[in-house]
PDB file of N, CA, C and O in Angstrom:
ATOM      1  N   MET A   1     -53.015  42.237  20.329  1.00 46.00           N
ATOM      2  CA  MET A   1     -52.923  41.426  21.532  1.00 46.00           C
ATOM      3  C   MET A   1     -53.916  41.952  22.568  1.00 46.00           C
ATOM      4  O   MET A   1     -54.008  43.151  22.788  1.00 46.00           O
ATOM      5  N   PRO A   2     -54.657  41.044  23.233  1.00 53.00           N
ATOM      6  CA  PRO A   2     -55.580  41.504  24.276  1.00 53.00           C
ATOM      7  C   PRO A   2     -54.835  42.135  25.439  1.00 53.00           C
ATOM      8  O   PRO A   2     -53.687  41.814  25.699  1.00 53.00           O
ATOM      9  N   LYS A   3     -55.492  43.041  26.127  1.00 61.00           N
ATOM     10  CA  LYS A   3     -54.889  43.722  27.267  1.00 61.00           C
ATOM     11  C   LYS A   3     -54.562  42.704  28.358  1.00 61.00           C
ATOM     12  O   LYS A   3     -55.371  41.856  28.697  1.00 61.00           O
ATOM     13  N   LEU A   4     -53.355  42.780  28.859  1.00 69.00           N
ATOM     14  CA  LEU A   4     -52.881  41.863  29.887  1.00 69.00           C
ATOM     15  C   LEU A   4     -53.520  42.187  31.226  1.00 69.00           C
ATOM     16  O   LEU A   4     -53.587  43.343  31.628  1.00 69.00           O
ATOM     17  N   SER A   5     -53.998  41.174  31.902  1.00 79.00           N
ATOM     18  CA  SER A   5     -54.492  41.322  33.257  1.00 79.00           C
ATOM     19  C   SER A   5     -53.611  40.466  34.166  1.00 79.00           C
ATOM     20  O   SER A   5     -53.774  39.249  34.227  1.00 79.00           O
ATOM     21  N   LEU A   6     -52.655  41.101  34.818  1.00 81.00           N
ATOM     22  CA  LEU A   6     -51.727  40.378  35.676  1.00 81.00           C
ATOM     23  C   LEU A   6     -52.476  39.643  36.778  1.00 81.00           C
ATOM     24  O   LEU A   6     -52.182  38.487  37.077  1.00 81.00           O
ATOM     25  N   GLU A   7     -53.474  40.276  37.355  1.00 83.00           N
ATOM     26  CA  GLU A   7     -54.251  39.639  38.416  1.00 83.00           C
ATOM     27  C   GLU A   7     -54.923  38.367  37.905  1.00 83.00           C
ATOM     28  O   GLU A   7     -54.924  37.333  38.566  1.00 83.00           O
ATOM     29  N   LYS A   8     -55.482  38.439  36.698  1.00 86.00           N
ATOM     30  CA  LYS A   8     -56.149  37.283  36.106  1.00 86.00           C
ATOM     31  C   LYS A   8     -55.144  36.156  35.856  1.00 86.00           C
ATOM     32  O   LYS A   8     -55.418  34.987  36.135  1.00 86.00           O
ATOM     33  N   GLU A   9     -53.979  36.501  35.352  1.00 84.00           N
ATOM     34  CA  GLU A   9     -52.956  35.491  35.065  1.00 84.00           C
ATOM     35  C   GLU A   9     -52.417  34.863  36.356  1.00 84.00           C
ATOM     36  O   GLU A   9     -52.169  33.658  36.400  1.00 84.00           O
ATOM     37  N   LEU A  10     -52.243  35.670  37.401  1.00 84.00           N
ATOM     38  CA  LEU A  10     -51.774  35.118  38.671  1.00 84.00           C
ATOM     39  C   LEU A  10     -52.814  34.181  39.288  1.00 84.00           C
ATOM     40  O   LEU A  10     -52.462  33.129  39.839  1.00 84.00           O
ATOM     41  N   LEU A  11     -54.084  34.533  39.172  1.00 87.00           N
ATOM     42  CA  LEU A  11     -55.147  33.666  39.675  1.00 87.00           C
ATOM     43  C   LEU A  11     -55.185  32.355  38.883  1.00 87.00           C
ATOM     44  O   LEU A  11     -55.312  31.272  39.451  1.00 87.00           O
ATOM     45  N   ARG A  12     -55.044  32.454  37.568  1.00 86.00           N
ATOM     46  CA  ARG A  12     -55.024  31.257  36.727  1.00 86.00           C
ATOM     47  C   ARG A  12     -53.834  30.365  37.094  1.00 86.00           C
ATOM     48  O   ARG A  12     -53.967  29.151  37.218  1.00 86.00           O
ATOM     49  N   ARG A  13     -52.684  30.975  37.327  1.00 84.00           N
ATOM     50  CA  ARG A  13     -51.489  30.225  37.723  1.00 84.00           C
ATOM     51  C   ARG A  13     -51.711  29.519  39.051  1.00 84.00           C
ATOM     52  O   ARG A  13     -51.400  28.343  39.193  1.00 84.00           O
ATOM     53  N   GLN A  14     -52.262  30.229  40.021  1.00 85.00           N
ATOM     54  CA  GLN A  14     -52.515  29.648  41.341  1.00 85.00           C
ATOM     55  C   GLN A  14     -53.529  28.503  41.247  1.00 85.00           C
ATOM     56  O   GLN A  14     -53.378  27.476  41.893  1.00 85.00           O
ATOM     57  N   THR A  15     -54.544  28.675  40.406  1.00 87.00           N
ATOM     58  CA  THR A  15     -55.583  27.657  40.247  1.00 87.00           C
ATOM     59  C   THR A  15     -55.013  26.362  39.680  1.00 87.00           C
ATOM     60  O   THR A  15     -55.303  25.276  40.173  1.00 87.00           O
ATOM     61  N   PHE A  16     -54.171  26.470  38.666  1.00 86.00           N
ATOM     62  CA  PHE A  16     -53.686  25.277  37.986  1.00 86.00           C
ATOM     63  C   PHE A  16     -52.365  24.743  38.526  1.00 86.00           C
ATOM     64  O   PHE A  16     -52.113  23.540  38.430  1.00 86.00           O
ATOM     65  N   LEU A  17     -51.511  25.592  39.087  1.00 83.00           N
ATOM     66  CA  LEU A  17     -50.204  25.148  39.557  1.00 83.00           C
ATOM     67  C   LEU A  17     -50.113  25.028  41.068  1.00 83.00           C
ATOM     68  O   LEU A  17     -49.237  24.341  41.576  1.00 83.00           O
ATOM     69  N   GLY A  18     -50.962  25.715  41.794  1.00 77.00           N
ATOM     70  CA  GLY A  18     -50.946  25.634  43.250  1.00 77.00           C
ATOM     71  C   GLY A  18     -49.866  26.498  43.875  1.00 77.00           C
ATOM     72  O   GLY A  18     -49.046  27.109  43.193  1.00 77.00           O
ATOM     73  N   PRO A  19     -49.831  26.541  45.197  1.00 77.00           N
ATOM     74  CA  PRO A  19     -48.928  27.446  45.911  1.00 77.00           C
ATOM     75  C   PRO A  19     -47.462  27.009  45.926  1.00 77.00           C
ATOM     76  O   PRO A  19     -46.590  27.798  46.243  1.00 77.00           O
ATOM     77  N   SER A  20     -47.177  25.768  45.564  1.00 77.00           N
ATOM     78  CA  SER A  20     -45.780  25.317  45.628  1.00 77.00           C
ATOM     79  C   SER A  20     -44.916  25.921  44.525  1.00 77.00           C
ATOM     80  O   SER A  20     -43.697  25.890  44.603  1.00 77.00           O
ATOM     81  N   LEU A  21     -45.524  26.463  43.492  1.00 78.00           N
ATOM     82  CA  LEU A  21     -44.781  27.096  42.403  1.00 78.00           C
ATOM     83  C   LEU A  21     -45.007  28.601  42.438  1.00 78.00           C
ATOM     84  O   LEU A  21     -45.765  29.168  41.660  1.00 78.00           O
ATOM     85  N   SER A  22     -44.329  29.267  43.360  1.00 77.00           N
ATOM     86  CA  SER A  22     -44.492  30.713  43.506  1.00 77.00           C
ATOM     87  C   SER A  22     -43.654  31.450  42.467  1.00 77.00           C
ATOM     88  O   SER A  22     -42.780  30.874  41.829  1.00 77.00           O
ATOM     89  N   THR A  23     -43.916  32.741  42.297  1.00 78.00           N
ATOM     90  CA  THR A  23     -43.184  33.539  41.313  1.00 78.00           C
ATOM     91  C   THR A  23     -41.912  34.167  41.877  1.00 78.00           C
ATOM     92  O   THR A  23     -41.072  34.601  41.120  1.00 78.00           O
ATOM     93  N   HIS A  24     -41.781  34.252  43.179  1.00 75.00           N
ATOM     94  CA  HIS A  24     -40.589  34.789  43.849  1.00 75.00           C
ATOM     95  C   HIS A  24     -40.345  36.279  43.591  1.00 75.00           C
ATOM     96  O   HIS A  24     -39.250  36.760  43.785  1.00 75.00           O
ATOM     97  N   TYR A  25     -41.323  36.995  43.105  1.00 77.00           N
ATOM     98  CA  TYR A  25     -41.151  38.408  42.814  1.00 77.00           C
ATOM     99  C   TYR A  25     -42.342  39.195  43.348  1.00 77.00           C
ATOM    100  O   TYR A  25     -43.468  38.717  43.308  1.00 77.00           O
ATOM    101  N   ASN A  26     -42.080  40.417  43.813  1.00 80.00           N
ATOM    102  CA  ASN A  26     -43.192  41.300  44.188  1.00 80.00           C
ATOM    103  C   ASN A  26     -43.986  41.714  42.960  1.00 80.00           C
ATOM    104  O   ASN A  26     -45.203  41.814  42.991  1.00 80.00           O
ATOM    105  N   GLN A  27     -43.280  41.978  41.870  1.00 82.00           N
ATOM    106  CA  GLN A  27     -43.887  42.348  40.585  1.00 82.00           C
ATOM    107  C   GLN A  27     -43.464  41.276  39.574  1.00 82.00           C
ATOM    108  O   GLN A  27     -42.419  41.387  38.949  1.00 82.00           O
ATOM    109  N   PRO A  28     -44.261  40.213  39.403  1.00 83.00           N
ATOM    110  CA  PRO A  28     -43.852  39.108  38.534  1.00 83.00           C
ATOM    111  C   PRO A  28     -43.624  39.533  37.085  1.00 83.00           C
ATOM    112  O   PRO A  28     -44.304  40.416  36.571  1.00 83.00           O
ATOM    113  N   LEU A  29     -42.654  38.891  36.462  1.00 84.00           N
ATOM    114  CA  LEU A  29     -42.411  39.099  35.039  1.00 84.00           C
ATOM    115  C   LEU A  29     -43.424  38.277  34.251  1.00 84.00           C
ATOM    116  O   LEU A  29     -43.732  37.150  34.621  1.00 84.00           O
ATOM    117  N   VAL A  30     -43.929  38.839  33.186  1.00 84.00           N
ATOM    118  CA  VAL A  30     -44.874  38.130  32.321  1.00 84.00           C
ATOM    119  C   VAL A  30     -44.109  37.783  31.041  1.00 84.00           C
ATOM    120  O   VAL A  30     -44.037  38.571  30.112  1.00 84.00           O
ATOM    121  N   ILE A  31     -43.506  36.603  31.046  1.00 88.00           N
ATOM    122  CA  ILE A  31     -42.618  36.188  29.971  1.00 88.00           C
ATOM    123  C   ILE A  31     -43.400  35.418  28.915  1.00 88.00           C
ATOM    124  O   ILE A  31     -44.166  34.523  29.233  1.00 88.00           O
ATOM    125  N   GLU A  32     -43.163  35.768  27.652  1.00 89.00           N
ATOM    126  CA  GLU A  32     -43.840  35.091  26.549  1.00 89.00           C
ATOM    127  C   GLU A  32     -42.913  34.267  25.682  1.00 89.00           C
ATOM    128  O   GLU A  32     -43.360  33.366  24.996  1.00 89.00           O
ATOM    129  N   GLN A  33     -41.596  34.572  25.695  1.00 92.00           N
ATOM    130  CA  GLN A  33     -40.697  33.867  24.795  1.00 92.00           C
ATOM    131  C   GLN A  33     -39.283  33.896  25.332  1.00 92.00           C
ATOM    132  O   GLN A  33     -38.882  34.834  26.019  1.00 92.00           O
ATOM    133  N   GLY A  34     -38.523  32.872  24.998  1.00 91.00           N
ATOM    134  CA  GLY A  34     -37.097  32.836  25.288  1.00 91.00           C
ATOM    135  C   GLY A  34     -36.338  32.596  24.005  1.00 91.00           C
ATOM    136  O   GLY A  34     -36.759  31.813  23.155  1.00 91.00           O
ATOM    137  N   LYS A  35     -35.218  33.271  23.845  1.00 91.00           N
ATOM    138  CA  LYS A  35     -34.373  33.091  22.656  1.00 91.00           C
ATOM    139  C   LYS A  35     -32.931  33.299  23.077  1.00 91.00           C
ATOM    140  O   LYS A  35     -32.585  34.364  23.608  1.00 91.00           O
ATOM    141  N   GLY A  36     -32.100  32.294  22.887  1.00 90.00           N
ATOM    142  CA  GLY A  36     -30.717  32.393  23.315  1.00 90.00           C
ATOM    143  C   GLY A  36     -30.650  32.564  24.820  1.00 90.00           C
ATOM    144  O   GLY A  36     -31.233  31.797  25.572  1.00 90.00           O
ATOM    145  N   THR A  37     -29.959  33.575  25.289  1.00 89.00           N
ATOM    146  CA  THR A  37     -29.827  33.816  26.728  1.00 89.00           C
ATOM    147  C   THR A  37     -30.837  34.830  27.255  1.00 89.00           C
ATOM    148  O   THR A  37     -30.732  35.267  28.401  1.00 89.00           O
ATOM    149  N   PHE A  38     -31.811  35.201  26.447  1.00 92.00           N
ATOM    150  CA  PHE A  38     -32.768  36.222  26.852  1.00 92.00           C
ATOM    151  C   PHE A  38     -34.191  35.692  26.952  1.00 92.00           C
ATOM    152  O   PHE A  38     -34.586  34.772  26.234  1.00 92.00           O
ATOM    153  N   LEU A  39     -34.942  36.316  27.848  1.00 91.00           N
ATOM    154  CA  LEU A  39     -36.382  36.126  27.957  1.00 91.00           C
ATOM    155  C   LEU A  39     -37.034  37.423  27.514  1.00 91.00           C
ATOM    156  O   LEU A  39     -36.475  38.505  27.728  1.00 91.00           O
ATOM    157  N   PHE A  40     -38.232  37.330  26.923  1.00 93.00           N
ATOM    158  CA  PHE A  40     -38.937  38.511  26.441  1.00 93.00           C
ATOM    159  C   PHE A  40     -40.329  38.550  27.043  1.00 93.00           C
ATOM    160  O   PHE A  40     -41.042  37.545  27.032  1.00 93.00           O
ATOM    161  N   ASP A  41     -40.692  39.726  27.566  1.00 90.00           N
ATOM    162  CA  ASP A  41     -42.021  39.858  28.154  1.00 90.00           C
ATOM    163  C   ASP A  41     -43.049  40.208  27.081  1.00 90.00           C
ATOM    164  O   ASP A  41     -42.729  40.313  25.895  1.00 90.00           O
ATOM    165  N   TYR A  42     -44.289  40.400  27.505  1.00 85.00           N
ATOM    166  CA  TYR A  42     -45.400  40.655  26.583  1.00 85.00           C
ATOM    167  C   TYR A  42     -45.257  41.971  25.824  1.00 85.00           C
ATOM    168  O   TYR A  42     -45.926  42.172  24.811  1.00 85.00           O
ATOM    169  N   ARG A  43     -44.344  42.857  26.296  1.00 89.00           N
ATOM    170  CA  ARG A  43     -44.120  44.123  25.592  1.00 89.00           C
ATOM    171  C   ARG A  43     -42.918  44.051  24.657  1.00 89.00           C
ATOM    172  O   ARG A  43     -42.591  45.010  23.978  1.00 89.00           O
ATOM    173  N   GLY A  44     -42.201  42.912  24.680  1.00 93.00           N
ATOM    174  CA  GLY A  44     -40.994  42.777  23.879  1.00 93.00           C
ATOM    175  C   GLY A  44     -39.731  43.169  24.632  1.00 93.00           C
ATOM    176  O   GLY A  44     -38.645  43.147  24.063  1.00 93.00           O
ATOM    177  N   GLN A  45     -39.845  43.542  25.907  1.00 95.00           N
ATOM    178  CA  GLN A  45     -38.695  43.915  26.735  1.00 95.00           C
ATOM    179  C   GLN A  45     -37.833  42.681  26.984  1.00 95.00           C
ATOM    180  O   GLN A  45     -38.336  41.637  27.377  1.00 95.00           O
ATOM    181  N   ALA A  46     -36.529  42.792  26.742  1.00 96.00           N
ATOM    182  CA  ALA A  46     -35.602  41.674  26.923  1.00 96.00           C
ATOM    183  C   ALA A  46     -35.040  41.665  28.340  1.00 96.00           C
ATOM    184  O   ALA A  46     -34.751  42.718  28.912  1.00 96.00           O
ATOM    185  N   PHE A  47     -34.886  40.461  28.892  1.00 92.00           N
ATOM    186  CA  PHE A  47     -34.280  40.252  30.208  1.00 92.00           C
ATOM    187  C   PHE A  47     -33.227  39.172  30.067  1.00 92.00           C
ATOM    188  O   PHE A  47     -33.507  38.096  29.522  1.00 92.00           O
ATOM    189  N   LEU A  48     -32.008  39.426  30.537  1.00 91.00           N
ATOM    190  CA  LEU A  48     -30.966  38.415  30.531  1.00 91.00           C
ATOM    191  C   LEU A  48     -31.351  37.334  31.530  1.00 91.00           C
ATOM    192  O   LEU A  48     -31.596  37.614  32.707  1.00 91.00           O
ATOM    193  N   ASP A  49     -31.448  36.103  31.083  1.00 89.00           N
ATOM    194  CA  ASP A  49     -31.877  34.991  31.931  1.00 89.00           C
ATOM    195  C   ASP A  49     -30.662  34.376  32.608  1.00 89.00           C
ATOM    196  O   ASP A  49     -29.862  33.698  31.969  1.00 89.00           O
ATOM    197  N   CYS A  50     -30.548  34.597  33.900  1.00 85.00           N
ATOM    198  CA  CYS A  50     -29.435  34.054  34.684  1.00 85.00           C
ATOM    199  C   CYS A  50     -29.881  32.882  35.557  1.00 85.00           C
ATOM    200  O   CYS A  50     -29.164  32.469  36.446  1.00 85.00           O
ATOM    201  N   VAL A  51     -31.072  32.341  35.299  1.00 82.00           N
ATOM    202  CA  VAL A  51     -31.633  31.311  36.166  1.00 82.00           C
ATOM    203  C   VAL A  51     -31.895  29.993  35.431  1.00 82.00           C
ATOM    204  O   VAL A  51     -31.619  28.929  35.936  1.00 82.00           O
ATOM    205  N   ASN A  52     -32.429  30.021  34.241  1.00 76.00           N
ATOM    206  CA  ASN A  52     -32.973  28.834  33.582  1.00 76.00           C
ATOM    207  C   ASN A  52     -32.031  28.167  32.583  1.00 76.00           C
ATOM    208  O   ASN A  52     -32.417  27.860  31.469  1.00 76.00           O
ATOM    209  N   ASN A  53     -30.798  27.935  32.934  1.00 70.00           N
ATOM    210  CA  ASN A  53     -29.815  27.219  32.111  1.00 70.00           C
ATOM    211  C   ASN A  53     -29.441  27.874  30.780  1.00 70.00           C
ATOM    212  O   ASN A  53     -29.038  27.184  29.862  1.00 70.00           O
ATOM    213  N   PRO A  54     -29.544  29.175  30.618  1.00 68.00           N
ATOM    214  CA  PRO A  54     -29.226  29.749  29.308  1.00 68.00           C
ATOM    215  C   PRO A  54     -27.751  29.694  28.967  1.00 68.00           C
ATOM    216  O   PRO A  54     -27.396  29.639  27.795  1.00 68.00           O
ATOM    217  N   ALA A  55     -26.891  29.697  29.965  1.00 68.00           N
ATOM    218  CA  ALA A  55     -25.454  29.697  29.662  1.00 68.00           C
ATOM    219  C   ALA A  55     -25.039  28.402  28.977  1.00 68.00           C
ATOM    220  O   ALA A  55     -24.186  28.408  28.085  1.00 68.00           O
ATOM    221  N   SER A  56     -25.632  27.283  29.357  1.00 74.00           N
ATOM    222  CA  SER A  56     -25.245  26.015  28.753  1.00 74.00           C
ATOM    223  C   SER A  56     -26.077  25.651  27.536  1.00 74.00           C
ATOM    224  O   SER A  56     -25.579  25.036  26.605  1.00 74.00           O
ATOM    225  N   LEU A  57     -27.342  26.025  27.511  1.00 78.00           N
ATOM    226  CA  LEU A  57     -28.224  25.609  26.424  1.00 78.00           C
ATOM    227  C   LEU A  57     -28.839  26.759  25.651  1.00 78.00           C
ATOM    228  O   LEU A  57     -28.991  26.683  24.446  1.00 78.00           O
ATOM    229  N   GLY A  58     -29.250  27.790  26.349  1.00 82.00           N
ATOM    230  CA  GLY A  58     -29.986  28.873  25.711  1.00 82.00           C
ATOM    231  C   GLY A  58     -31.426  28.457  25.483  1.00 82.00           C
ATOM    232  O   GLY A  58     -31.779  27.288  25.569  1.00 82.00           O
ATOM    233  N   HIS A  59     -32.268  29.409  25.218  1.00 87.00           N
ATOM    234  CA  HIS A  59     -33.670  29.146  24.908  1.00 87.00           C
ATOM    235  C   HIS A  59     -33.807  28.946  23.404  1.00 87.00           C
ATOM    236  O   HIS A  59     -33.144  29.615  22.619  1.00 87.00           O
ATOM    237  N   SER A  60     -34.643  28.030  23.006  1.00 86.00           N
ATOM    238  CA  SER A  60     -34.975  27.762  21.597  1.00 86.00           C
ATOM    239  C   SER A  60     -33.802  27.235  20.778  1.00 86.00           C
ATOM    240  O   SER A  60     -33.773  27.408  19.559  1.00 86.00           O
ATOM    241  N   HIS A  61     -32.847  26.577  21.434  1.00 87.00           N
ATOM    242  CA  HIS A  61     -31.728  25.994  20.687  1.00 87.00           C
ATOM    243  C   HIS A  61     -32.285  24.871  19.809  1.00 87.00           C
ATOM    244  O   HIS A  61     -32.976  23.981  20.292  1.00 87.00           O
ATOM    245  N   PRO A  62     -32.007  24.889  18.501  1.00 90.00           N
ATOM    246  CA  PRO A  62     -32.642  23.931  17.599  1.00 90.00           C
ATOM    247  C   PRO A  62     -32.380  22.462  17.951  1.00 90.00           C
ATOM    248  O   PRO A  62     -33.267  21.624  17.813  1.00 90.00           O
ATOM    249  N   HIS A  63     -31.188  22.124  18.415  1.00 89.00           N
ATOM    250  CA  HIS A  63     -30.885  20.736  18.775  1.00 89.00           C
ATOM    251  C   HIS A  63     -31.661  20.305  20.018  1.00 89.00           C
ATOM    252  O   HIS A  63     -32.143  19.175  20.100  1.00 89.00           O
ATOM    253  N   VAL A  64     -31.790  21.216  20.989  1.00 86.00           N
ATOM    254  CA  VAL A  64     -32.532  20.912  22.206  1.00 86.00           C
ATOM    255  C   VAL A  64     -34.019  20.790  21.910  1.00 86.00           C
ATOM    256  O   VAL A  64     -34.695  19.879  22.393  1.00 86.00           O
ATOM    257  N   VAL A  65     -34.545  21.683  21.083  1.00 89.00           N
ATOM    258  CA  VAL A  65     -35.965  21.632  20.704  1.00 89.00           C
ATOM    259  C   VAL A  65     -36.262  20.313  19.990  1.00 89.00           C
ATOM    260  O   VAL A  65     -37.254  19.639  20.282  1.00 89.00           O
ATOM    261  N   LYS A  66     -35.391  19.894  19.078  1.00 94.00           N
ATOM    262  CA  LYS A  66     -35.585  18.642  18.353  1.00 94.00           C
ATOM    263  C   LYS A  66     -35.549  17.452  19.313  1.00 94.00           C
ATOM    264  O   LYS A  66     -36.428  16.583  19.265  1.00 94.00           O
ATOM    265  N   ALA A  67     -34.543  17.394  20.178  1.00 90.00           N
ATOM    266  CA  ALA A  67     -34.426  16.278  21.122  1.00 90.00           C
ATOM    267  C   ALA A  67     -35.605  16.234  22.083  1.00 90.00           C
ATOM    268  O   ALA A  67     -36.148  15.157  22.366  1.00 90.00           O
ATOM    269  N   ALA A  68     -36.022  17.378  22.584  1.00 87.00           N
ATOM    270  CA  ALA A  68     -37.164  17.423  23.499  1.00 87.00           C
ATOM    271  C   ALA A  68     -38.439  16.987  22.801  1.00 87.00           C
ATOM    272  O   ALA A  68     -39.237  16.228  23.367  1.00 87.00           O
ATOM    273  N   SER A  69     -38.632  17.434  21.570  1.00 91.00           N
ATOM    274  CA  SER A  69     -39.823  17.044  20.813  1.00 91.00           C
ATOM    275  C   SER A  69     -39.857  15.541  20.593  1.00 91.00           C
ATOM    276  O   SER A  69     -40.899  14.898  20.766  1.00 91.00           O
ATOM    277  N   GLU A  70     -38.721  14.959  20.227  1.00 91.00           N
ATOM    278  CA  GLU A  70     -38.654  13.515  20.019  1.00 91.00           C
ATOM    279  C   GLU A  70     -38.947  12.759  21.318  1.00 91.00           C
ATOM    280  O   GLU A  70     -39.642  11.740  21.306  1.00 91.00           O
ATOM    281  N   GLN A  71     -38.420  13.239  22.430  1.00 86.00           N
ATOM    282  CA  GLN A  71     -38.659  12.582  23.713  1.00 86.00           C
ATOM    283  C   GLN A  71     -40.122  12.715  24.132  1.00 86.00           C
ATOM    284  O   GLN A  71     -40.723  11.758  24.619  1.00 86.00           O
ATOM    285  N   LEU A  72     -40.721  13.881  23.947  1.00 87.00           N
ATOM    286  CA  LEU A  72     -42.113  14.088  24.353  1.00 87.00           C
ATOM    287  C   LEU A  72     -43.079  13.224  23.556  1.00 87.00           C
ATOM    288  O   LEU A  72     -44.147  12.864  24.049  1.00 87.00           O
ATOM    289  N   ILE A  73     -42.700  12.873  22.328  1.00 89.00           N
ATOM    290  CA  ILE A  73     -43.533  11.965  21.537  1.00 89.00           C
ATOM    291  C   ILE A  73     -43.536  10.579  22.184  1.00 89.00           C
ATOM    292  O   ILE A  73     -44.557   9.904  22.219  1.00 89.00           O
ATOM    293  N   LYS A  74     -42.397  10.168  22.753  1.00 85.00           N
ATOM    294  CA  LYS A  74     -42.274   8.848  23.367  1.00 85.00           C
ATOM    295  C   LYS A  74     -42.865   8.805  24.769  1.00 85.00           C
ATOM    296  O   LYS A  74     -43.627   7.905  25.103  1.00 85.00           O
ATOM    297  N   LEU A  75     -42.471   9.753  25.603  1.00 82.00           N
ATOM    298  CA  LEU A  75     -42.868   9.730  27.004  1.00 82.00           C
ATOM    299  C   LEU A  75     -42.710  11.123  27.586  1.00 82.00           C
ATOM    300  O   LEU A  75     -41.678  11.753  27.441  1.00 82.00           O
ATOM    301  N   ASN A  76     -43.741  11.608  28.260  1.00 80.00           N
ATOM    302  CA  ASN A  76     -43.723  12.927  28.883  1.00 80.00           C
ATOM    303  C   ASN A  76     -43.921  12.733  30.380  1.00 80.00           C
ATOM    304  O   ASN A  76     -45.043  12.676  30.873  1.00 80.00           O
ATOM    305  N   THR A  77     -42.825  12.594  31.097  1.00 74.00           N
ATOM    306  CA  THR A  77     -42.886  12.401  32.545  1.00 74.00           C
ATOM    307  C   THR A  77     -41.634  12.993  33.174  1.00 74.00           C
ATOM    308  O   THR A  77     -40.788  13.551  32.493  1.00 74.00           O
ATOM    309  N   ASN A  78     -41.529  12.869  34.468  1.00 67.00           N
ATOM    310  CA  ASN A  78     -40.346  13.387  35.152  1.00 67.00           C
ATOM    311  C   ASN A  78     -39.432  12.241  35.559  1.00 67.00           C
ATOM    312  O   ASN A  78     -39.611  11.110  35.137  1.00 67.00           O
ATOM    313  N   THR A  79     -38.471  12.493  36.410  1.00 64.00           N
ATOM    314  CA  THR A  79     -37.433  11.506  36.738  1.00 64.00           C
ATOM    315  C   THR A  79     -37.821  10.521  37.827  1.00 64.00           C
ATOM    316  O   THR A  79     -36.973   9.796  38.321  1.00 64.00           O
ATOM    317  N   ARG A  80     -39.081  10.454  38.214  1.00 68.00           N
ATOM    318  CA  ARG A  80     -39.492   9.480  39.235  1.00 68.00           C
ATOM    319  C   ARG A  80     -39.502   8.057  38.699  1.00 68.00           C
ATOM    320  O   ARG A  80     -39.610   7.111  39.461  1.00 68.00           O
ATOM    321  N   TYR A  81     -39.404   7.894  37.393  1.00 68.00           N
ATOM    322  CA  TYR A  81     -39.508   6.574  36.797  1.00 68.00           C
ATOM    323  C   TYR A  81     -38.193   6.217  36.092  1.00 68.00           C
ATOM    324  O   TYR A  81     -37.452   7.089  35.681  1.00 68.00           O
ATOM    325  N   VAL A  82     -37.936   4.924  35.948  1.00 68.00           N
ATOM    326  CA  VAL A  82     -36.779   4.451  35.206  1.00 68.00           C
ATOM    327  C   VAL A  82     -37.208   4.310  33.751  1.00 68.00           C
ATOM    328  O   VAL A  82     -38.232   3.694  33.454  1.00 68.00           O
ATOM    329  N   TYR A  83     -36.443   4.900  32.867  1.00 67.00           N
ATOM    330  CA  TYR A  83     -36.753   4.866  31.443  1.00 67.00           C
ATOM    331  C   TYR A  83     -35.545   4.269  30.715  1.00 67.00           C
ATOM    332  O   TYR A  83     -34.417   4.702  30.953  1.00 67.00           O
ATOM    333  N   PRO A  84     -35.729   3.279  29.878  1.00 68.00           N
ATOM    334  CA  PRO A  84     -34.612   2.498  29.339  1.00 68.00           C
ATOM    335  C   PRO A  84     -33.721   3.182  28.308  1.00 68.00           C
ATOM    336  O   PRO A  84     -32.770   2.589  27.865  1.00 68.00           O
ATOM    337  N   GLU A  85     -34.015   4.373  27.855  1.00 67.00           N
ATOM    338  CA  GLU A  85     -33.162   4.982  26.838  1.00 67.00           C
ATOM    339  C   GLU A  85     -32.195   5.965  27.433  1.00 67.00           C
ATOM    340  O   GLU A  85     -32.449   6.812  28.154  1.00 67.00           O
TER     341      GLU A  85
END
């Protein structure tokens, strides 16, 4: 794995996402994967996710991944529009 440059990643995030999506941390977490109720950083360190709906769904739940994939094939948008399904 290439050496992580947090400064480079934060600049890339700011460039593409803008200031409205802040990280809310002095030392941002660099998360690469979610599984069940945990998030994993680039070193493999596990963090219990108490923010992103893990208690009800978990990360990488096969039924959710399947449903999301099927929906993204049809339409990839947010809730500003009325969708008939």
